[in-house]
XYZ file of C-alpha atoms in Angstrom:
110
model
C -145.858 45.420 49.028
C -145.093 41.828 48.097
C -141.987 40.215 49.500
C -140.050 39.823 46.236
C -140.372 43.538 45.584
C -139.201 44.374 49.087
C -136.215 42.090 48.660
C -135.422 43.654 45.295
C -135.620 47.131 46.808
C -133.403 46.076 49.695
C -130.883 44.637 47.253
C -131.007 47.808 45.181
C -130.538 49.940 48.317
C -127.606 47.771 49.414
C -126.076 48.038 45.961
C -126.523 51.804 45.976
C -124.991 51.957 49.470
C -122.035 49.848 48.287
C -121.570 52.161 45.304
C -121.751 55.249 47.540
C -119.189 53.749 49.939
C -116.913 52.776 47.015
C -117.165 56.279 45.549
C -116.504 57.825 48.956
C -113.436 55.602 49.464
C -112.179 56.463 45.986
C -112.757 60.152 46.647
C -110.967 59.836 49.994
C -107.981 58.127 48.353
C -107.795 60.827 45.671
C -107.974 63.582 48.284
C -105.279 61.913 50.384
C -103.049 61.596 47.338
C -103.630 65.253 46.461
C -102.964 66.306 50.059
C -99.723 64.304 50.152
C -98.645 65.810 46.851
C -99.444 69.316 48.065
C -97.624 68.688 51.343
C -94.561 67.559 49.397
C -94.745 70.711 47.260
C -94.956 72.840 50.408
C -91.982 71.017 51.968
C -89.945 71.467 48.797
C -90.823 75.160 48.607
C -89.924 75.623 52.283
C -86.610 73.832 51.727
C -85.802 76.019 48.730
C -86.703 79.171 50.662
C -84.589 78.047 53.618
C -81.641 77.367 51.319
C -82.040 80.760 49.648
C -82.266 82.456 53.043
C -79.182 80.615 54.289
C -77.278 81.558 51.144
C -78.303 85.208 51.529
C -77.187 85.225 55.165
C -73.919 83.569 54.235
C -73.298 86.137 51.518
C -74.089 88.985 53.934
C -71.689 87.500 56.476
C -68.985 87.187 53.813
C -69.438 90.841 52.846
C -69.263 91.920 56.489
C -66.102 89.869 57.033
C -64.536 91.318 53.898
C -65.420 94.831 55.078
C -63.870 94.202 58.500
C -60.815 92.650 56.850
C -60.342 95.714 54.651
C -60.686 97.988 57.701
C -58.106 95.960 59.636
C -55.691 96.049 56.718
C -56.123 99.806 56.400
C -55.552 100.263 60.127
C -52.443 98.063 59.932
C -51.094 100.012 56.978
C -51.691 103.309 58.785
C -49.922 102.019 61.887
C -47.016 100.772 59.761
C -46.732 104.134 58.021
C -46.749 105.924 61.373
C -44.017 103.621 62.706
C -41.958 104.096 59.541
C -42.322 107.875 59.817
C -41.371 107.779 63.493
C -38.375 105.549 62.736
C -37.288 107.792 59.856
C -37.531 110.805 62.139
C -35.233 109.135 64.659
C -32.739 107.857 62.107
C -30.213 110.642 62.675
C -30.534 110.199 66.436
C -29.931 106.445 66.167
C -26.946 106.914 63.843
C -25.459 109.403 66.284
C -26.092 107.063 69.233
C -24.515 104.069 67.452
C -21.568 106.210 66.380
C -21.082 107.364 69.984
C -21.180 103.760 71.191
C -18.647 102.774 68.536
C -16.333 105.639 69.403
C -16.552 104.752 73.113
C -15.732 101.141 72.314
C -12.738 102.249 70.200
C -11.493 104.588 72.976
C -11.821 101.839 75.548
C -9.608 99.567 73.461
C -6.915 102.221 72.920
């Protein structure tokens, strides 16, 4: 093969190699951009899921606190009612006791 043809073929091969490298670099850049975009989508989805999970847990905790609050209020009301009933049952006894104390105090002064 004559030298000019060999040189032309070498130049063509180099040009083809340059084109292949350029295409590969372009393809790499596109894939990196797509991968970064996908990674951002995944991060955003994970953030949204984490927020939704946190909100659900917070709501569950609020419901549990409200339930416990209602139970405590009911227990307090029951205890108050029991104390009121006990006090009402002892009312006559207390009136009699106070009256006796008053009468003793009056007798002491006379």
